[in-house]
Amino acid sequence: MYKIAVYPGTFDPVTRGHEDLVRRALRIFDEVVVAVAAGSHKRPFFDLSERVEMAQQVFSDAPQVRVVGFSGLLMQLVAEQEAHIILRGLRAVSDFEYEFQLAGMNRHLNPEVETVFMTPAEQLMFISASMVREIALLGGDVSQFVPHLVAQRLQAKIVSTQ
């Protein structure tokens, strides 16, 4: 059976932690769909098309990774992608309670879909997109936390908004 996992998130921006999770997930799943959520309630720094484009560039060397943008219900997207797995990343115990509630609700909406939790490599566990944005906005170097092209896009975006 061909296994497609959907990895949803705002990816604002995509970090090395996100990248690590996707690339390791490819050892388990035949295909990973990186589902970039519009996340308008979070007031993202990058718009949806920019986040999709960055993720596509980060994973351009991995043909078994597809990147899609979405704004509706995750379970609807999972069905559209013909997937039965939702991939979620856990960085810390504090993530677990919220993710556990989401997994339960998603199972209630569609019992055929399983949620799989993965943790990033230990040297990447502390990285969050919001921290990366904050460091970049305050003039810090984020190159160790995000792929090179993402660091460049962050810098360009900050310069253009000043």
Coordinates of N, CA and C in Angstrom, one line a residue:
M1 N 0.8 -1.2 0.0 CA 0.0 0.0 0.0 C 0.9 1.2 0.0
Y2 N 0.6 2.2 -0.9 CA 1.3 3.4 -1.0 C 0.9 4.3 0.1
K3 N 1.9 4.8 0.9 CA 1.6 5.6 2.1 C 2.0 7.1 1.8
I4 N 0.9 7.9 1.9 CA 1.1 9.4 1.8 C 0.8 10.0 3.1
A5 N 1.8 10.8 3.6 CA 1.6 11.5 4.9 C 1.5 13.0 4.5
V6 N 0.6 13.7 5.2 CA 0.4 15.1 5.1 C 1.0 15.7 6.3
Y7 N 1.9 16.7 6.1 CA 2.6 17.4 7.2 C 2.1 18.8 7.1
P8 N 1.1 19.2 7.9 CA 0.6 20.5 7.9 C 1.3 21.5 8.9
G9 N 1.3 22.7 8.5 CA 1.8 23.8 9.3 C 1.8 25.1 8.6
T10 N 2.2 26.2 9.3 CA 2.2 27.5 8.6 C 3.6 27.7 8.0
F11 N 4.6 27.0 8.5 CA 5.9 27.1 7.8 C 6.3 28.5 7.6
D12 N 6.3 29.4 8.6 CA 6.5 30.8 8.5 C 7.7 31.3 9.2
P13 N 8.9 30.9 8.8 CA 9.3 30.2 7.6 C 9.6 28.8 7.9
V14 N 9.9 28.0 6.8 CA 10.3 26.6 6.9 C 11.7 26.6 7.6
T15 N 11.9 25.8 8.6 CA 13.1 25.8 9.4 C 13.9 24.5 9.1
R16 N 15.1 24.4 9.6 CA 15.8 23.1 9.5 C 15.1 22.0 10.3
G17 N 14.4 22.3 11.3 CA 13.6 21.3 12.0 C 12.5 20.7 11.2
H18 N 11.8 21.6 10.4 CA 10.8 21.1 9.5 C 11.4 20.2 8.4
E19 N 12.6 20.7 7.9 CA 13.2 20.0 6.8 C 13.7 18.6 7.3
D20 N 14.3 18.6 8.5 CA 14.7 17.3 9.1 C 13.6 16.3 9.2
L21 N 12.4 16.8 9.7 CA 11.3 15.9 9.9 C 10.8 15.3 8.6
V22 N 10.7 16.2 7.6 CA 10.2 15.7 6.3 C 11.2 14.7 5.7
R23 N 12.5 15.0 5.7 CA 13.4 14.1 5.1 C 13.5 12.7 5.8
R24 N 13.4 12.8 7.2 CA 13.3 11.5 7.9 C 12.0 10.8 7.7
A25 N 10.9 11.5 7.5 CA 9.6 10.9 7.2 C 9.7 10.1 5.9
L26 N 10.5 10.5 5.0 CA 10.6 9.8 3.7 C 11.2 8.4 3.8
R27 N 11.8 8.1 5.0 CA 12.2 6.7 5.2 C 11.1 5.8 5.6
I28 N 9.9 6.5 6.0 CA 8.8 5.7 6.5 C 7.7 5.7 5.5
F29 N 7.5 6.9 4.8 CA 6.3 7.1 3.9 C 6.8 7.2 2.5
D30 N 6.0 6.8 1.6 CA 6.3 6.9 0.1 C 6.3 8.3 -0.4
E31 N 5.5 9.1 0.2 CA 5.3 10.5 -0.2 C 5.0 11.3 1.0
V32 N 5.5 12.6 1.0 CA 5.1 13.5 2.1 C 4.6 14.8 1.4
V33 N 3.4 15.1 1.8 CA 2.8 16.4 1.3 C 3.0 17.4 2.4
V34 N 3.8 18.4 2.1 CA 4.0 19.6 3.0 C 2.8 20.5 2.7
A35 N 1.9 20.6 3.7 CA 0.7 21.3 3.5 C 0.8 22.7 4.3
V36 N 1.0 23.7 3.5 CA 1.3 25.1 4.1 C -0.1 25.7 4.3
A37 N -0.4 25.9 5.6 CA -1.7 26.5 5.9 C -1.6 28.0 5.8
A38 N -2.7 28.6 5.3 CA -2.8 30.0 5.1 C -2.6 30.7 6.5
G39 N -3.1 30.2 7.5 CA -2.8 30.7 8.9 C -3.1 32.1 9.1
S40 N -4.1 32.7 8.4 CA -4.4 34.1 8.5 C -4.6 34.5 10.0
H41 N -5.1 33.6 10.8 CA -5.3 34.0 12.2 C -4.0 34.2 13.0
K42 N -2.9 33.7 12.4 CA -1.6 33.9 13.0 C -0.9 35.1 12.5
R43 N -1.5 35.8 11.5 CA -0.8 36.9 10.9 C 0.6 36.6 10.5
P44 N 0.7 35.7 9.5 CA 2.1 35.3 9.1 C 2.9 36.4 8.5
F45 N 4.2 36.3 8.7 CA 5.2 37.2 8.2 C 5.3 37.2 6.7
F46 N 5.3 35.9 6.1 CA 5.3 35.7 4.7 C 3.9 35.3 4.3
D47 N 3.5 35.8 3.1 CA 2.2 35.4 2.6 C 2.2 33.9 2.2
L48 N 1.1 33.4 1.9 CA 0.9 31.9 1.6 C 1.8 31.6 0.4
S49 N 1.7 32.3 -0.7 CA 2.5 32.0 -1.9 C 4.0 32.0 -1.6
E50 N 4.4 32.9 -0.8 CA 5.9 33.0 -0.5 C 6.3 31.8 0.3
R51 N 5.5 31.4 1.3 CA 5.8 30.2 2.1 C 5.8 28.9 1.3
V52 N 4.8 28.8 0.4 CA 4.8 27.6 -0.5 C 6.0 27.6 -1.4
E53 N 6.3 28.7 -2.0 CA 7.5 28.8 -2.9 C 8.8 28.4 -2.1
M54 N 9.0 28.9 -0.9 CA 10.2 28.6 -0.2 C 10.3 27.1 0.1
A55 N 9.1 26.5 0.6 CA 9.1 25.1 0.8 C 9.4 24.3 -0.4
Q56 N 8.9 24.7 -1.5 CA 9.1 24.0 -2.8 C 10.6 24.0 -3.1
Q57 N 11.2 25.2 -2.9 CA 12.7 25.3 -3.2 C 13.5 24.4 -2.2
V58 N 13.1 24.4 -0.9 CA 13.9 23.6 0.1 C 13.8 22.1 -0.3
F59 N 12.7 21.7 -0.8 CA 12.5 20.3 -1.1 C 12.6 19.9 -2.6
S60 N 13.1 20.9 -3.4 CA 13.2 20.6 -4.8 C 14.0 19.4 -5.2
D61 N 14.9 19.0 -4.4 CA 15.7 17.8 -4.6 C 15.0 16.5 -4.3
A62 N 13.8 16.6 -3.7 CA 13.1 15.4 -3.2 C 11.8 15.2 -4.0
P63 N 11.8 14.4 -5.1 CA 10.6 14.3 -5.9 C 9.4 13.7 -5.1
Q64 N 9.7 13.0 -4.0 CA 8.6 12.4 -3.3 C 8.0 13.3 -2.2
V65 N 8.4 14.6 -2.3 CA 7.8 15.6 -1.5 C 7.0 16.6 -2.4
R66 N 5.8 16.8 -2.0 CA 4.9 17.8 -2.7 C 4.6 18.9 -1.7
V67 N 4.5 20.1 -2.2 CA 4.2 21.2 -1.4 C 2.9 21.8 -1.9
V68 N 1.9 22.0 -1.0 CA 0.6 22.6 -1.4 C 0.2 23.6 -0.4
G69 N -0.5 24.6 -0.8 CA -1.0 25.6 0.1 C -2.5 25.2 0.3
F70 N -3.0 25.6 1.5 CA -4.4 25.3 1.8 C -4.9 26.3 2.8
S71 N -6.3 26.5 2.8 CA -6.9 27.4 3.7 C -8.1 26.8 4.4
G72 N -8.5 25.6 4.0 CA -9.7 25.0 4.6 C -9.4 24.0 5.7
L73 N -10.3 23.1 5.9 CA -10.2 22.1 6.9 C -9.1 21.1 6.6
L74 N -8.2 20.8 7.5 CA -7.1 19.9 7.2 C -7.6 18.5 6.8
M75 N -8.7 18.0 7.4 CA -9.2 16.7 7.0 C -9.7 16.7 5.6
Q76 N -10.2 17.8 5.1 CA -10.6 17.9 3.7 C -9.4 17.8 2.8
L77 N -8.3 18.5 3.1 CA -7.1 18.4 2.4 C -6.5 17.0 2.4
V78 N -6.5 16.3 3.5 CA -6.0 14.9 3.6 C -6.8 14.0 2.7
A79 N -8.1 14.2 2.6 CA -8.9 13.4 1.7 C -8.6 13.7 0.2
E80 N -8.4 15.0 -0.1 CA -8.1 15.4 -1.5 C -6.7 14.8 -1.9
Q81 N -5.8 14.7 -0.9 CA -4.5 14.2 -1.3 C -4.4 12.6 -1.2
E82 N -5.6 12.0 -0.9 CA -5.7 10.6 -0.8 C -4.7 10.0 0.2
A83 N -4.6 10.7 1.3 CA -3.7 10.3 2.4 C -4.5 9.7 3.5
H84 N -3.8 9.0 4.3 CA -4.4 8.4 5.5 C -3.6 8.7 6.8
I85 N -2.6 9.6 6.6 CA -1.7 9.8 7.7 C -1.4 11.3 7.8
I86 N -1.5 11.8 9.0 CA -1.1 13.2 9.3 C 0.2 13.1 10.1
L87 N 1.2 13.8 9.6 CA 2.5 13.9 10.3 C 2.6 15.1 11.1
R88 N 2.9 15.0 12.4 CA 3.1 16.2 13.2 C 4.4 16.1 14.0
G89 N 5.0 17.3 14.1 CA 6.3 17.3 14.8 C 6.1 17.7 16.3
L90 N 6.8 17.1 17.2 CA 6.8 17.5 18.6 C 8.2 17.9 19.0
R91 N 8.3 19.2 19.5 CA 9.6 19.6 19.9 C 9.8 19.5 21.4
A92 N 8.7 19.6 22.1 CA 8.8 19.6 23.6 C 7.5 19.0 24.2
V93 N 7.6 18.6 25.4 CA 6.4 18.1 26.1 C 5.2 19.1 26.0
S94 N 5.6 20.4 26.0 CA 4.5 21.4 26.0 C 3.7 21.3 24.7
D95 N 4.3 20.8 23.6 CA 3.5 20.7 22.4 C 2.5 19.5 22.4
F96 N 2.8 18.6 23.3 CA 2.0 17.3 23.3 C 0.5 17.5 23.6
E97 N 0.2 18.3 24.6 CA -1.2 18.4 25.0 C -2.1 18.9 23.8
Y98 N -1.6 20.0 23.2 CA -2.4 20.6 22.0 C -2.4 19.6 20.9
E99 N -1.3 19.0 20.6 CA -1.2 18.0 19.4 C -2.1 16.8 19.7
F100 N -2.2 16.3 21.0 CA -3.0 15.2 21.4 C -4.5 15.5 21.2
Q101 N -4.9 16.8 21.5 CA -6.3 17.2 21.3 C -6.6 17.2 19.8
L102 N -5.7 17.8 19.0 CA -5.9 17.8 17.6 C -6.0 16.4 17.0
A103 N -5.2 15.5 17.4 CA -5.2 14.2 16.9 C -6.6 13.5 17.2
G104 N -7.0 13.7 18.4 CA -8.3 13.2 18.8 C -9.5 13.8 18.0
M105 N -9.5 15.1 17.8 CA -10.5 15.7 17.0 C -10.5 15.2 15.5
N106 N -9.2 15.1 15.0 CA -9.1 14.6 13.6 C -9.6 13.1 13.5
R107 N -9.3 12.3 14.5 CA -9.7 10.9 14.5 C -11.3 10.9 14.5
H108 N -11.9 11.8 15.3 CA -13.3 11.9 15.4 C -13.9 12.3 14.0
L109 N -13.2 13.2 13.3 CA -13.7 13.6 12.0 C -13.6 12.6 10.9
N110 N -12.5 11.8 11.0 CA -12.2 10.7 10.1 C -11.4 9.6 10.8
P111 N -12.1 8.5 11.2 CA -11.4 7.5 11.9 C -10.4 6.7 11.1
E112 N -10.4 6.9 9.8 CA -9.5 6.2 8.8 C -8.2 6.9 8.8
V113 N -8.0 8.1 9.3 CA -6.8 8.8 9.3 C -6.0 8.7 10.6
E114 N -4.8 8.4 10.5 CA -4.0 8.3 11.7 C -3.0 9.5 11.8
T115 N -2.7 9.9 13.0 CA -1.7 10.9 13.3 C -0.5 10.3 13.8
V116 N 0.7 10.6 13.2 CA 2.0 10.1 13.5 C 2.8 11.3 14.0
F117 N 3.4 11.1 15.2 CA 4.2 12.1 15.8 C 5.7 11.8 15.6
M118 N 6.5 12.8 15.2 CA 7.9 12.6 15.1 C 8.6 13.8 15.8
T119 N 9.8 13.5 16.3 CA 10.5 14.6 16.9 C 11.7 15.0 16.0
P120 N 12.1 16.2 15.9 CA 13.3 16.6 15.1 C 14.5 16.1 15.8
A121 N 15.6 16.1 15.0 CA 16.9 15.7 15.6 C 17.2 16.6 16.8
E122 N 17.9 16.0 17.8 CA 18.0 16.7 19.1 C 18.7 18.1 19.0
Q123 N 19.6 18.3 18.0 CA 20.2 19.6 17.8 C 19.3 20.6 17.2
L124 N 18.1 20.1 16.8 CA 17.1 21.0 16.1 C 15.8 21.2 16.9
M125 N 15.7 20.6 18.1 CA 14.5 20.6 18.9 C 14.1 21.9 19.4
F126 N 15.0 22.8 19.6 CA 14.7 24.1 20.1 C 14.3 25.1 19.1
I127 N 14.4 24.8 17.8 CA 14.1 25.8 16.8 C 12.6 25.9 16.5
S128 N 12.1 27.1 16.6 CA 10.7 27.3 16.2 C 10.7 28.5 15.1
A129 N 9.7 28.5 14.2 CA 9.7 29.5 13.2 C 9.5 30.9 13.9
S130 N 8.7 30.9 14.9 CA 8.4 32.2 15.6 C 9.7 32.8 16.2
M131 N 10.5 31.9 16.8 CA 11.8 32.4 17.3 C 12.8 32.8 16.2
V132 N 12.8 32.1 15.1 CA 13.6 32.5 14.0 C 13.2 33.8 13.4
R133 N 11.9 34.1 13.3 CA 11.4 35.4 12.9 C 11.9 36.5 13.8
E134 N 11.7 36.2 15.1 CA 12.1 37.2 16.1 C 13.6 37.6 16.1
I135 N 14.4 36.6 16.0 CA 15.9 36.8 15.9 C 16.2 37.6 14.6
A136 N 15.6 37.2 13.5 CA 15.9 37.9 12.2 C 15.4 39.4 12.3
L137 N 14.2 39.6 12.9 CA 13.7 40.9 13.0 C 14.6 41.8 13.9
L138 N 15.2 41.2 14.8 CA 16.1 42.0 15.7 C 17.6 42.0 15.2
G139 N 17.8 41.6 14.0 CA 19.1 41.7 13.3 C 20.0 40.6 13.6
G140 N 19.5 39.5 14.2 CA 20.4 38.3 14.5 C 20.6 37.4 13.2
D141 N 21.6 36.6 13.3 CA 21.9 35.6 12.3 C 21.1 34.4 12.5
V142 N 20.3 34.0 11.5 CA 19.5 32.8 11.6 C 19.9 31.7 10.7
S143 N 21.1 31.9 10.1 CA 21.5 30.9 9.1 C 21.7 29.5 9.6
Q144 N 21.9 29.3 10.9 CA 22.1 27.9 11.4 C 20.7 27.3 11.7
F145 N 19.6 28.1 11.6 CA 18.3 27.6 11.9 C 17.4 27.3 10.7
V146 N 17.8 27.9 9.6 CA 16.9 27.8 8.4 C 17.8 27.5 7.2
P147 N 17.3 26.9 6.1 CA 18.1 26.7 4.9 C 18.5 28.1 4.4
H148 N 19.7 28.1 3.7 CA 20.3 29.3 3.2 C 19.3 30.2 2.4
L149 N 18.5 29.6 1.5 CA 17.6 30.4 0.7 C 16.5 31.1 1.6
V150 N 16.1 30.4 2.7 CA 15.2 31.0 3.6 C 15.8 32.2 4.3
A151 N 17.0 32.0 4.8 CA 17.7 33.1 5.5 C 17.8 34.4 4.5
Q152 N 18.1 34.1 3.3 CA 18.1 35.2 2.3 C 16.7 35.9 2.1
R153 N 15.7 35.1 2.0 CA 14.3 35.6 1.9 C 13.9 36.4 3.1
L154 N 14.3 35.9 4.3 CA 13.9 36.6 5.5 C 14.6 38.0 5.5
Q155 N 15.9 38.0 5.2 CA 16.6 39.3 5.2 C 16.0 40.3 4.2
A156 N 15.7 39.8 3.0 CA 15.1 40.6 1.9 C 13.8 41.2 2.4
K157 N 13.0 40.3 3.0 CA 11.6 40.7 3.5 C 11.8 41.8 4.6
I158 N 12.7 41.6 5.5 CA 12.9 42.6 6.6 C 13.3 43.9 6.0
V159 N 14.2 43.9 5.0 CA 14.7 45.1 4.4 C 13.6 45.8 3.7
S160 N 12.8 45.1 3.0 CA 11.7 45.7 2.2 C 10.6 46.2 3.0
T161 N 10.4 45.8 4.3 CA 9.4 46.3 5.2 C 9.8 47.4 6.1
Q162 N 11.1 47.8 6.0 CA 11.6 48.9 6.8 C 11.5 50.2 6.2

